mmCIF file of C-alpha atoms in Angstrom:
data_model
loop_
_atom_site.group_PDB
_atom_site.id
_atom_site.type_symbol
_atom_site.label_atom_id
_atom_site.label_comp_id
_atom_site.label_asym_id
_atom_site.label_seq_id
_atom_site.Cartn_x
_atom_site.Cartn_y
_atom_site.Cartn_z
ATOM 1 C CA UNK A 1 1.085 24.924 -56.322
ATOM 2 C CA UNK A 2 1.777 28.062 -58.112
ATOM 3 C CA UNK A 3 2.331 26.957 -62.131
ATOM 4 C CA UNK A 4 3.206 29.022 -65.213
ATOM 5 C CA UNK A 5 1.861 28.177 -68.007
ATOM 6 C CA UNK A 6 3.154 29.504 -71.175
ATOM 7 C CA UNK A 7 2.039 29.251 -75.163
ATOM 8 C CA UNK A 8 1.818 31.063 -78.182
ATOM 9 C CA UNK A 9 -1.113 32.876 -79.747
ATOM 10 C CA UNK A 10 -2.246 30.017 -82.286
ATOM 11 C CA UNK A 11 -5.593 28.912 -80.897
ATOM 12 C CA UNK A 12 -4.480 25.389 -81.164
ATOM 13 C CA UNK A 13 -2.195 26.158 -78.545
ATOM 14 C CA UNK A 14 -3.044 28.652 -76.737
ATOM 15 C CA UNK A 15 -6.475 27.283 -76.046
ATOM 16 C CA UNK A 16 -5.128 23.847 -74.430
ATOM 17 C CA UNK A 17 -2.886 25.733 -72.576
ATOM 18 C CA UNK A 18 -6.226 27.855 -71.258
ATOM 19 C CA UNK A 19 -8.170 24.351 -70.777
ATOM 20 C CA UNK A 20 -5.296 23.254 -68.756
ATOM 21 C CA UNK A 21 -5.351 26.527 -66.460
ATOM 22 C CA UNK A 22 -8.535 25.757 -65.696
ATOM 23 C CA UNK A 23 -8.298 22.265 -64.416
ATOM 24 C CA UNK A 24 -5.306 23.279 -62.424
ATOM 25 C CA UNK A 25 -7.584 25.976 -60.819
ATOM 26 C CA UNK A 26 -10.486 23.775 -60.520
ATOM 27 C CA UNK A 27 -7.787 21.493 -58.267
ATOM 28 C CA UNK A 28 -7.025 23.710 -55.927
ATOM 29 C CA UNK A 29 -3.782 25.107 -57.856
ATOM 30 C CA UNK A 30 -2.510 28.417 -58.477
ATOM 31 C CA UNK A 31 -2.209 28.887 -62.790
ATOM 32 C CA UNK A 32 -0.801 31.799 -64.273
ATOM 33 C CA UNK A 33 -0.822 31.410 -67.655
ATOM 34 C CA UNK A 34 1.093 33.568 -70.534
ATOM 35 C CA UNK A 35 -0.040 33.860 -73.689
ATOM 36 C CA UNK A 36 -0.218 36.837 -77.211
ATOM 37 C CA UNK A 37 -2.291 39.457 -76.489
ATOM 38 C CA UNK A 38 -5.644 37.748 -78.334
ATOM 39 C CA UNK A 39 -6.331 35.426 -75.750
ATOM 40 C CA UNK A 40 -5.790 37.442 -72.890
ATOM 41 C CA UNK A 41 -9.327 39.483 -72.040
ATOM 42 C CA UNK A 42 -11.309 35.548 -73.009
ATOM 43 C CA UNK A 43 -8.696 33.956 -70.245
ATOM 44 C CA UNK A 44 -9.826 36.689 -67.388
ATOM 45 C CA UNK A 45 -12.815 36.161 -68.587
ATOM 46 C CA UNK A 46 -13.062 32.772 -67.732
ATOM 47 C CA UNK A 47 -12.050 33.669 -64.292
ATOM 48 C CA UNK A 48 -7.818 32.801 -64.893
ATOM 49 C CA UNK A 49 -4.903 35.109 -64.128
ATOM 50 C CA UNK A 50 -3.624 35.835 -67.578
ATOM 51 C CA UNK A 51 -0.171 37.982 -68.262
ATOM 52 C CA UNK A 52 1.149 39.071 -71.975
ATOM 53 C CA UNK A 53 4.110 36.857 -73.033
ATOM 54 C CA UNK A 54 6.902 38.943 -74.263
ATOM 55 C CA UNK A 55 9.133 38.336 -77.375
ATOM 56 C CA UNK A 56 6.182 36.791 -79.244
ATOM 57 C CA UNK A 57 6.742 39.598 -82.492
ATOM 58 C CA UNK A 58 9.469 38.458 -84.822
ATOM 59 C CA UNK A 59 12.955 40.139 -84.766
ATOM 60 C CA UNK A 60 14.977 41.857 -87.810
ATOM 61 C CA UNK A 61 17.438 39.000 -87.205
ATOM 62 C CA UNK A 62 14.606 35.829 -87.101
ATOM 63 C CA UNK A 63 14.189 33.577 -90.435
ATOM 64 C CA UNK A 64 10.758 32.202 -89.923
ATOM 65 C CA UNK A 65 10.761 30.307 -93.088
ATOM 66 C CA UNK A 66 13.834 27.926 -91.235
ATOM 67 C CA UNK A 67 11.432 25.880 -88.506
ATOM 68 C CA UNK A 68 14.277 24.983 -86.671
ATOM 69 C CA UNK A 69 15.770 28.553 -86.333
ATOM 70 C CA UNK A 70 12.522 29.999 -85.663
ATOM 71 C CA UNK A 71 11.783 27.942 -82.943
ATOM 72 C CA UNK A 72 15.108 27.561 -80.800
ATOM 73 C CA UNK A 73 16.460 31.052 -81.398
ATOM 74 C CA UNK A 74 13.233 32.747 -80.628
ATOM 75 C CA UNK A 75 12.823 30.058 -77.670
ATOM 76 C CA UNK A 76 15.618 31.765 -76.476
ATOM 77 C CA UNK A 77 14.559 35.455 -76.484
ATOM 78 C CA UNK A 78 11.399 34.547 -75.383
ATOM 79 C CA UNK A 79 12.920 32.987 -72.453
ATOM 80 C CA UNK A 80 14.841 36.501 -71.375
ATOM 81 C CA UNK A 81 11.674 38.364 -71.935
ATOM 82 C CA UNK A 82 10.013 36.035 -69.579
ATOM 83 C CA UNK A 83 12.567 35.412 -66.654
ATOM 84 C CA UNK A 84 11.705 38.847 -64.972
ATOM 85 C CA UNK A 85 7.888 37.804 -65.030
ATOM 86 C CA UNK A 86 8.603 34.274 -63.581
ATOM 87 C CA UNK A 87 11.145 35.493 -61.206
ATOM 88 C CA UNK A 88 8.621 38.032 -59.745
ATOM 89 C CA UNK A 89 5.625 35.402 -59.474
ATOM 90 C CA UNK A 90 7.940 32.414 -58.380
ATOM 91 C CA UNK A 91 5.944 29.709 -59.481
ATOM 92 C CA UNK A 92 6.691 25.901 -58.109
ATOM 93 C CA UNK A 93 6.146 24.285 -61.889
ATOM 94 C CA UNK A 94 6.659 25.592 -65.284
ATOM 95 C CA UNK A 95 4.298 23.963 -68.222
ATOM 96 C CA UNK A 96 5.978 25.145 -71.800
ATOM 97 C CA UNK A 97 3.755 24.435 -75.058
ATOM 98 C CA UNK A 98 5.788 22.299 -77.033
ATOM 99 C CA UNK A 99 5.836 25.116 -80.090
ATOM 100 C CA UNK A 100 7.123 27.842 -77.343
ATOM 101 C CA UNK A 101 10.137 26.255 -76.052
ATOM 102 C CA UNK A 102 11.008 29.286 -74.116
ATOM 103 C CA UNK A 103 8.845 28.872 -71.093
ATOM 104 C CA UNK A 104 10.972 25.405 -70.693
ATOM 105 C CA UNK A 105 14.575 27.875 -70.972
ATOM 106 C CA UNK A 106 13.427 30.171 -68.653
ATOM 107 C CA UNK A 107 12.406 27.684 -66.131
ATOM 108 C CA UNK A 108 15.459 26.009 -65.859
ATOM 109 C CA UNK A 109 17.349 29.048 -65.733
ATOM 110 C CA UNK A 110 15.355 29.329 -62.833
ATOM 111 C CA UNK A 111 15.821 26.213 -61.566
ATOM 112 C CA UNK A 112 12.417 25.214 -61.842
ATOM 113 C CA UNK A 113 10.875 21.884 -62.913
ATOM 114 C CA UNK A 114 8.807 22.452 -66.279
ATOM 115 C CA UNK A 115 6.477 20.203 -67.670
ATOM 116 C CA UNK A 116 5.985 19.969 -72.070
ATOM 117 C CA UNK A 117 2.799 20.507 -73.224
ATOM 118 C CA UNK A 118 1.712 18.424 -76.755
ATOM 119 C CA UNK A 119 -1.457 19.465 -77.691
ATOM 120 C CA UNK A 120 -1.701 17.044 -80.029
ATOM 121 C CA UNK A 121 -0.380 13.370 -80.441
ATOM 122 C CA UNK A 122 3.596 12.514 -79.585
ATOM 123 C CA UNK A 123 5.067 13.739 -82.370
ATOM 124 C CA UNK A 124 8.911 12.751 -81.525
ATOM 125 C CA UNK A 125 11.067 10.345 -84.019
ATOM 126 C CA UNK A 126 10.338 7.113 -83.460
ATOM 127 C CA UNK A 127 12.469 4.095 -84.675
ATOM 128 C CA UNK A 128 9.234 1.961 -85.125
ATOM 129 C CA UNK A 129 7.467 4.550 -87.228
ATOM 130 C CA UNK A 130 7.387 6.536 -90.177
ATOM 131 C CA UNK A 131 8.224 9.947 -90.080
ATOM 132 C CA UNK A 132 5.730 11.614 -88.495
ATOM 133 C CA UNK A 133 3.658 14.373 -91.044
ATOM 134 C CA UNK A 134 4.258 11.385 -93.963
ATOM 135 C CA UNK A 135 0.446 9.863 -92.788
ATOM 136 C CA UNK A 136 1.856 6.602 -93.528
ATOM 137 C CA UNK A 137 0.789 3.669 -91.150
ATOM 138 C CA UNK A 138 4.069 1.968 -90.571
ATOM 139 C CA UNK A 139 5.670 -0.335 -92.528
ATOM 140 C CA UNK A 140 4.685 -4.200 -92.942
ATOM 141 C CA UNK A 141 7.534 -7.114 -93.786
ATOM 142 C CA UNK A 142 11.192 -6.654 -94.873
ATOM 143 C CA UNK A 143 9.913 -3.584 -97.864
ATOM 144 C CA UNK A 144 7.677 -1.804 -95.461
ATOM 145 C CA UNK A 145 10.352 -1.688 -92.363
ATOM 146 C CA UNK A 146 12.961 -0.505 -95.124
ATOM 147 C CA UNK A 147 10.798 1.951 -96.866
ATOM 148 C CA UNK A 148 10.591 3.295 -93.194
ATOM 149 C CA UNK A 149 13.988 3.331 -92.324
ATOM 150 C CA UNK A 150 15.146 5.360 -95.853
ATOM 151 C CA UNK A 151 12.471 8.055 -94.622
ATOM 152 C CA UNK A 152 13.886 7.979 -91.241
ATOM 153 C CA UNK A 153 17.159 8.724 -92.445
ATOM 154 C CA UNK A 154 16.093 11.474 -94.800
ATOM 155 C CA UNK A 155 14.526 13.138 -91.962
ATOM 156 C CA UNK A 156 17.321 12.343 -89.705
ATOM 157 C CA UNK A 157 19.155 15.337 -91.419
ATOM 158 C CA UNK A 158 16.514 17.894 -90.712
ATOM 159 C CA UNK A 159 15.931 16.895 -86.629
ATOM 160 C CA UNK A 160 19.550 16.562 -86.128
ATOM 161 C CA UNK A 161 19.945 20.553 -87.672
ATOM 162 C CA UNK A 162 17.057 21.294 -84.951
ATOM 163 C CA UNK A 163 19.026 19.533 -82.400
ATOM 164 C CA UNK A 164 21.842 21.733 -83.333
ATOM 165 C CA UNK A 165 20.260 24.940 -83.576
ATOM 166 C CA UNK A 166 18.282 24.327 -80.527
ATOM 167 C CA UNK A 167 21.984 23.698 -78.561
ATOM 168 C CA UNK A 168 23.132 27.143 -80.180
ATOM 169 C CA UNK A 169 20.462 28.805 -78.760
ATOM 170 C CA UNK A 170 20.379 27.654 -75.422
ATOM 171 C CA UNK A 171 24.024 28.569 -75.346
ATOM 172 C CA UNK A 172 23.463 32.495 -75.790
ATOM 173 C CA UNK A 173 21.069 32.227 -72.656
ATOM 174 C CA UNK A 174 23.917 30.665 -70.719
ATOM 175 C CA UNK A 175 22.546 27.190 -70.391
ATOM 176 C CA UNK A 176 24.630 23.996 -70.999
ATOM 177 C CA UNK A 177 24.397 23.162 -75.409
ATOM 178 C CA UNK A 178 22.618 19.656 -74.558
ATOM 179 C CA UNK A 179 19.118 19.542 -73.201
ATOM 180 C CA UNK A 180 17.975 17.424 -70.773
ATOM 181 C CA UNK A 181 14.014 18.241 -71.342
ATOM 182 C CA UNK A 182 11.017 18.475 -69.575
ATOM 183 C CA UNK A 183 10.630 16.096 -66.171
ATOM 184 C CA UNK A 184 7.148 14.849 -67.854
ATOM 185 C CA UNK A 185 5.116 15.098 -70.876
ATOM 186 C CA UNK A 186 1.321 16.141 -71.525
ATOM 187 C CA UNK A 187 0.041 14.517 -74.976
ATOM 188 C CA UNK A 188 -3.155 16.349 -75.118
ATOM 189 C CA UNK A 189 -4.737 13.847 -77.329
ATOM 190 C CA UNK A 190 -7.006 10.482 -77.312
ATOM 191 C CA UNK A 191 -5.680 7.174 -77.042
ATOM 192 C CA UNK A 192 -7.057 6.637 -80.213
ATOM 193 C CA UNK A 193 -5.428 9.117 -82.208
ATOM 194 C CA UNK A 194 -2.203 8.069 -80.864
ATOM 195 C CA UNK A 195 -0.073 4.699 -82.697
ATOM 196 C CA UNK A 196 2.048 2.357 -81.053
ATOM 197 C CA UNK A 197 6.069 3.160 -80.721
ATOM 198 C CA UNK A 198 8.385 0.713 -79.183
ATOM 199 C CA UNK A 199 10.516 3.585 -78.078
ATOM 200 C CA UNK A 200 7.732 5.261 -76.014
ATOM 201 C CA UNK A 201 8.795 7.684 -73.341
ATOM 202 C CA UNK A 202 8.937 6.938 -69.755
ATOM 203 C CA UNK A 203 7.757 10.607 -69.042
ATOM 204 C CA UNK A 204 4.571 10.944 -71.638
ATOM 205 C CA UNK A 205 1.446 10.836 -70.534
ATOM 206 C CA UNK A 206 -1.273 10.875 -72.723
ATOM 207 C CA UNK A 207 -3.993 12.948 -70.700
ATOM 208 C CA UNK A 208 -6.618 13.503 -73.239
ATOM 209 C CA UNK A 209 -7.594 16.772 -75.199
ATOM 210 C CA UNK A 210 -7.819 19.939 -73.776
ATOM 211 C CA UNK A 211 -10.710 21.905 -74.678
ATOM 212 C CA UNK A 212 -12.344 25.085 -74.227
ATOM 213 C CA UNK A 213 -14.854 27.002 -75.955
ATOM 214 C CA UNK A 214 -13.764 30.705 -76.571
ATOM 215 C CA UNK A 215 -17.490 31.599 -76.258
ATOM 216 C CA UNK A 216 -20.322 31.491 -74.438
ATOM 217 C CA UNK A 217 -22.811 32.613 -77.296
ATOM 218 C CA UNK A 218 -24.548 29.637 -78.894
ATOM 219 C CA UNK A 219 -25.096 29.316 -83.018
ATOM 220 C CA UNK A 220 -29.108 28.564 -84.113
ATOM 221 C CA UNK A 221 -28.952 25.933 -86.890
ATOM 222 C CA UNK A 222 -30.804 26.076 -89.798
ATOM 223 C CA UNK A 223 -34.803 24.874 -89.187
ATOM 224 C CA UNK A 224 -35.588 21.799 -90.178
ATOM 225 C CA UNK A 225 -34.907 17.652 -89.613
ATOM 226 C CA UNK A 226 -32.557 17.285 -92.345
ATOM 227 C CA UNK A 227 -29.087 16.046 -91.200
ATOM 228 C CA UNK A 228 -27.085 18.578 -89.996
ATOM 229 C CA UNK A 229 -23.290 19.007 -91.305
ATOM 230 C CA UNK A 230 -20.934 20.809 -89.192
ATOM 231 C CA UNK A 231 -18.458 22.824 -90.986
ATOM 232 C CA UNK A 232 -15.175 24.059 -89.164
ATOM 233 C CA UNK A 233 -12.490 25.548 -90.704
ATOM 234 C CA UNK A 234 -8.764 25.353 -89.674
ATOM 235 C CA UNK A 235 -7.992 28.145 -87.632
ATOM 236 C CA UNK A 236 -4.343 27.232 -88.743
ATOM 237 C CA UNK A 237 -2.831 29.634 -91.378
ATOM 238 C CA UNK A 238 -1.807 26.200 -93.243
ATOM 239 C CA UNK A 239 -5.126 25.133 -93.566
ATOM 240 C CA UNK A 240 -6.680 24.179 -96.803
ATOM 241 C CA UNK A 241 -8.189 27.717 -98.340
ATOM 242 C CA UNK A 242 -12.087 27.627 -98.950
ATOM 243 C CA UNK A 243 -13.597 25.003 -97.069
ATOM 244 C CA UNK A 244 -16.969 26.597 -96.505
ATOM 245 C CA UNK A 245 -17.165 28.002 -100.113
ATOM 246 C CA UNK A 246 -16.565 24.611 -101.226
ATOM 247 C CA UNK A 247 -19.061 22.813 -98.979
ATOM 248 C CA UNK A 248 -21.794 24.922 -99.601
ATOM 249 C CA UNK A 249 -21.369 24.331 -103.591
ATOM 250 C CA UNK A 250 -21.065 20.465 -102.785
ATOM 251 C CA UNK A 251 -23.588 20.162 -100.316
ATOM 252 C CA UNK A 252 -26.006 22.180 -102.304
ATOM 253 C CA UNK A 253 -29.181 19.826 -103.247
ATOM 254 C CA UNK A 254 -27.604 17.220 -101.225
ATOM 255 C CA UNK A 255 -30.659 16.789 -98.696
ATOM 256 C CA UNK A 256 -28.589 18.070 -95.578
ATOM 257 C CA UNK A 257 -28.854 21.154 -93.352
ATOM 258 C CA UNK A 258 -25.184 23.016 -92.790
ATOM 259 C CA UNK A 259 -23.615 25.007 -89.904
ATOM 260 C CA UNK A 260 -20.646 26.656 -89.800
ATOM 261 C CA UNK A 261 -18.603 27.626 -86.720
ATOM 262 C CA UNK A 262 -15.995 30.215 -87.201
ATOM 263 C CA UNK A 263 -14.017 32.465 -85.549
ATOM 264 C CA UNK A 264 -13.700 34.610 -88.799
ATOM 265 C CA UNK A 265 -16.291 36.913 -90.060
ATOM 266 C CA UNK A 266 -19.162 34.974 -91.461
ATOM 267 C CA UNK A 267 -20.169 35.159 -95.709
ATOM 268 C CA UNK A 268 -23.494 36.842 -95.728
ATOM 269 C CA UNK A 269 -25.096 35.064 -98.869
ATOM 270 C CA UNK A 270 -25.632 32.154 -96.960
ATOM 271 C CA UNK A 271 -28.328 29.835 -98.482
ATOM 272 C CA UNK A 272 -31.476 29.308 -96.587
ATOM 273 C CA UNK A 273 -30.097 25.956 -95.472
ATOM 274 C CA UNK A 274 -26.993 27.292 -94.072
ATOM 275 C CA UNK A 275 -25.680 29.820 -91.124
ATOM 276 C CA UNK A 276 -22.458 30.511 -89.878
ATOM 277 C CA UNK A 277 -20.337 32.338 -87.212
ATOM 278 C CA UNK A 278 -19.150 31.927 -84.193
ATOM 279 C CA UNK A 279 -21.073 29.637 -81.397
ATOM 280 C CA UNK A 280 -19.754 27.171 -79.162
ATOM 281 C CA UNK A 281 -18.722 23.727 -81.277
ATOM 282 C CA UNK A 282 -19.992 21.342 -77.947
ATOM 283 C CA UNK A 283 -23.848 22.564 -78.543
ATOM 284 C CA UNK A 284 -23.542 22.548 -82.436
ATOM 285 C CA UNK A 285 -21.577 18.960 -82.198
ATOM 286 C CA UNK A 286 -24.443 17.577 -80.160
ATOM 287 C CA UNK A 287 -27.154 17.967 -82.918
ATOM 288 C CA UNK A 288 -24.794 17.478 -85.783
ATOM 289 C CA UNK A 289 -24.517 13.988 -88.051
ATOM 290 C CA UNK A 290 -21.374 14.559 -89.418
ATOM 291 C CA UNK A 291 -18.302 16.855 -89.374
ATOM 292 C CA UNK A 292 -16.319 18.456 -92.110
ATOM 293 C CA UNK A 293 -12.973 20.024 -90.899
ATOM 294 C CA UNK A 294 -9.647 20.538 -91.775
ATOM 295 C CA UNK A 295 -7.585 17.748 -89.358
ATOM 296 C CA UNK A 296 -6.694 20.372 -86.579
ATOM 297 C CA UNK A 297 -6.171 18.677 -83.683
ATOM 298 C CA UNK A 298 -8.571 20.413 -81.561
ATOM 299 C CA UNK A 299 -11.368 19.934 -83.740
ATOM 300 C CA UNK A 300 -10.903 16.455 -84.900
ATOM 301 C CA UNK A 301 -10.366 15.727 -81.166
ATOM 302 C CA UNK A 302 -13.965 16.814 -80.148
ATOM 303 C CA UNK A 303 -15.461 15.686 -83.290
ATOM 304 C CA UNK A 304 -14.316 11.898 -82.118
ATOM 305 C CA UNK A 305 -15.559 12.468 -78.231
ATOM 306 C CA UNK A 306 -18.782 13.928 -79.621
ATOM 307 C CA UNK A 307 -18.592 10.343 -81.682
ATOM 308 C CA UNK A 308 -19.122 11.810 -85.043
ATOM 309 C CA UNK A 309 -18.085 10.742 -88.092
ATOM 310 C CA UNK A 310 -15.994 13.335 -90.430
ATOM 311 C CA UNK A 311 -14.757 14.091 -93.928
ATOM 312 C CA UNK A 312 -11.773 15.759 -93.038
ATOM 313 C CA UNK A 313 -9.948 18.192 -95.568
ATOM 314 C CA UNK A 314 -6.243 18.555 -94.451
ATOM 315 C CA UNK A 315 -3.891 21.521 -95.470
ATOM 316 C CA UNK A 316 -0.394 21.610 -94.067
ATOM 317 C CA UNK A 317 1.284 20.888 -90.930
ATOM 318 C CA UNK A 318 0.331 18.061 -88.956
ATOM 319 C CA UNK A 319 -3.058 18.144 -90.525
ATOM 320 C CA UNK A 320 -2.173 15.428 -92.987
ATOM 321 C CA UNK A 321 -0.693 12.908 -90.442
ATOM 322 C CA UNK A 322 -4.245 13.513 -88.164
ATOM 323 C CA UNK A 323 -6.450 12.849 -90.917
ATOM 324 C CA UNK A 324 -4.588 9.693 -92.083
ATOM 325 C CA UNK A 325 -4.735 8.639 -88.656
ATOM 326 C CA UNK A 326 -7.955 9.407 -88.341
ATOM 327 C CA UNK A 327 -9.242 7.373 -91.478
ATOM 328 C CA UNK A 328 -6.997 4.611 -90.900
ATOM 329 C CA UNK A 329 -9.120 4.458 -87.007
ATOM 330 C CA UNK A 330 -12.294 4.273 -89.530
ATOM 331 C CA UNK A 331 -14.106 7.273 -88.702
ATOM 332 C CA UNK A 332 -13.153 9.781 -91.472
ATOM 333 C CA UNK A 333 -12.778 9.970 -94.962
ATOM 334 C CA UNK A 334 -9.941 12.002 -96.456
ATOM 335 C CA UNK A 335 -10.699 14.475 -99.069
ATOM 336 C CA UNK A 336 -7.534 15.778 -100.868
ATOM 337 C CA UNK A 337 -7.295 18.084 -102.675
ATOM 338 C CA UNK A 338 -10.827 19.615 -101.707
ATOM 339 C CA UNK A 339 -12.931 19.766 -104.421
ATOM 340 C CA UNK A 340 -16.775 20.112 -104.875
ATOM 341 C CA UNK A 341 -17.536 16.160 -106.029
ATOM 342 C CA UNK A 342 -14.894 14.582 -103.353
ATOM 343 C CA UNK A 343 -16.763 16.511 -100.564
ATOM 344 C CA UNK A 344 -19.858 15.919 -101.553
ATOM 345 C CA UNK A 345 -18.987 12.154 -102.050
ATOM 346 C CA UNK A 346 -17.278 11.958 -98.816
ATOM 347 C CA UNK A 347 -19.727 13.699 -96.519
ATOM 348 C CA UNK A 348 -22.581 11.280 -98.141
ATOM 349 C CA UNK A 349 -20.552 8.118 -97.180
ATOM 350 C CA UNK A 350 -20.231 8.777 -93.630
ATOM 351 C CA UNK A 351 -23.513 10.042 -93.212
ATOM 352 C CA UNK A 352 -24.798 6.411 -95.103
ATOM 353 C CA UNK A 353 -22.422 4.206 -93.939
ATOM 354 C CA UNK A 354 -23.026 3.361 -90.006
ATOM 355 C CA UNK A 355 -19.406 1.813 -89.498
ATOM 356 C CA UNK A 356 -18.008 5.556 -89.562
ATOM 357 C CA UNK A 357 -20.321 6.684 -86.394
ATOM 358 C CA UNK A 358 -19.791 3.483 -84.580
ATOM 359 C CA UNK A 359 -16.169 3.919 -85.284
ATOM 360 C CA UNK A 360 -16.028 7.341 -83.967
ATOM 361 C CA UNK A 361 -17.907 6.226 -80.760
ATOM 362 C CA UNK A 362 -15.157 3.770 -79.838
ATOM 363 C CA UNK A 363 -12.769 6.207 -80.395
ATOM 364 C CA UNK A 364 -14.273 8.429 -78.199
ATOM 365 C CA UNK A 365 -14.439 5.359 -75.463
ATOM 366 C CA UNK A 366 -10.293 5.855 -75.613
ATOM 367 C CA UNK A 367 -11.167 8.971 -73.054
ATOM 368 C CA UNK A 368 -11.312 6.598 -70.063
ATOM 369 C CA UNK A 369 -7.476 5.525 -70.538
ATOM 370 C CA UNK A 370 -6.321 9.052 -69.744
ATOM 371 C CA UNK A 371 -4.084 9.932 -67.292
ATOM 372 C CA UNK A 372 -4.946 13.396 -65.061
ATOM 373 C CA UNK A 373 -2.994 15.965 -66.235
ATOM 374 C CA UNK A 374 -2.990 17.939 -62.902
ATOM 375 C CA UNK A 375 -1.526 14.522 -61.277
ATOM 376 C CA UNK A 376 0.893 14.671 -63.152
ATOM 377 C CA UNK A 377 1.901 18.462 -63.112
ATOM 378 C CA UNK A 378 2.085 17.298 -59.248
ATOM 379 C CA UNK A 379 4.056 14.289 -59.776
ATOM 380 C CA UNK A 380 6.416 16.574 -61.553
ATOM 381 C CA UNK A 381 6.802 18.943 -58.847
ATOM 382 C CA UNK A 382 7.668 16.239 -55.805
#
């Protein structure tokens, strides 16, 4: 089976969509995967067949600060700069990240069956839930289901504008105004970071995160048998500003060792007690007590599979809705905004308080209710 698989440059995308190449490939299968020029020399690397994605760069004509427009329109261009590239490989499935909508356009202009990749939780309108991004659990008793449904209808306004602009665009590329989406659904995410909907799709299968390490080189901790604190920043440019700044001020004194993986260039007035840069997260999870990060998927995903507990320091995005999720499952504590004395506070709770790790672990039991993503991609093809 010959599959395209297409996604932005983001690393929260772009490294599922390289995880996923590489359990295709591991099958048997044939991946191809497109992706911003950043990721392509680590994807060879790793042994994949990896081509540039065209119309990534913004156009004269794009408004990037309207989500909607943004998404669709380029969706659109992106899928004309791709159809020559498909056409010419002919692949038998297309999988589309769910933020670059224009591997999905240019497969069915194709004709081809594509697949949606979430690499995240499901984060389509529910009628059972609160909008998702509010981090509200949903509503309890006659207030709670109608606080819900006013926040539903504010929303309404805003998804049915995307719905619109995402018929506009797939107008210009000569494809019919409604959509009939993808033939199945990858939610890249643990059962346990996912909530119940009563309206839950037929075609979703939650499959479990897709990981990869962008590294091979590993990351020496600090010496010592003091607890160890892993610190990761959000590699998302709407995560909270100064994380490791912070936790080195609050953890200072605070008995515990710190490590900091980044993909950034490290400070270098680290404390004695501290190192950062980059080194793969599995090895530095597996001797760590405790996580601080900033509620990117990716992260807080292996943070819970490593069964860690975490004090989790959201910034934009779906960041907020994770961490709330997160804490409400009982194995982080929410620190917003970040401050010196909340972080401190918060990483000492989890680190004292047992019912955090424990929690954590069962969350990372939710791994064995997975569905196999490369079934499906099969399933999908017939």
């Amino acid at each position: 089976m010959r599959v395209a698989v297409v996604a932005g440059p983001d690393p929260g995308h772009a490294i599922p969509a390289i995880a996923l190449c590489l359990k295709l490939a591991a099958a048997g299968e044939d991946p191809v995967l497109f992706t911003g020029d950043r990721w392509l020399g680590p994807a060879r690397a790793a042994g994949l067949t990896a081509r540039k994605l065209k119309g990534l760069a913004p156009r004269p004509e794009d408004d990037d600060l309207d989500a909607g427009q943004r998404i669709h329109s380029r969706a659109a261009h992106i899928s004309t700069e791709l159809l020559p590239d498909l056409s010419a490989m002919l692949p038998d499935l297309v999988v589309s990240d769910i933020l670059t909508a224009g591997g999905g356009m240019a497969a069915e202009r194709l004709d081809v069956p594509w697949v949606e990749l979430s690499p995240h939780p499901l984060y389509a309108a529910s009628k059972g839930l609160p909008p998702i991004g509010s981090g509200l659990a949903p509503g309890e008793g006659v207030r709670g289901r109608a606080r819900d449904a006013m926040m539903r209808a504010a929303t309404g306004r805003s998804i049915k504008q995307g719905l619109r602009q995402r018929s506009a665009a797939r107008v210009t590329v000569g494809l019919p105004a409604e959509d009939p989406g993808p033939v199945a659904r990858l939610i890249a995410t643990l059962p346990a970071l996912e909530v119940p909907r009563p309206d839950w799709p037929e075609n979703a299968h939650v499959v479990g995160p897709l990981l990869w390490e962008p590294t091979a080189e590993l990351l020496d901790p600090p010496p010592g048998d003091d607890p160890l604190v892993m610190i990761a920043p959000s590699t998302a440019f709407t995560g909270a500003e100064g994380m490791l700044e912070t936790a080195l001020t609050a953890l200072d004194g605070a008995g515990v060792r710190v490590v900091a993986s980044m993909l950034d260039t490290p400070p270098a007035d680290l404390p004695s007690w501290a190192r950062a840069g980059l080194g793969r997260q599995d090895a530095l999870l597996a001797n760590a007590s405790a996580v601080v990060c900033g509620g990117g998927h990716g992260m807080l995903a292996k943070t819970l599979l490593a069964g860690l507990p975490a004090a989790v320091v959201p910034g934009g995005g779906d960041q907020w809705e994770l961490a709330n999720r997160a804490a409400r499952q009982g194995s982080a504590v929410v620190v917003r905004p970040l401050g010196a004395d909340a972080l401190r506070e918060a990483v000492l709770r989890v680190l004292d308080d047992p019912a955090f790790g424990a929690a954590a672990a069962r969350a990372a039991e939710s791994i064995a209710e997975v569905a196999d993503p490369v079934a499906v991609c099969r399933a999908a093809v017939g």
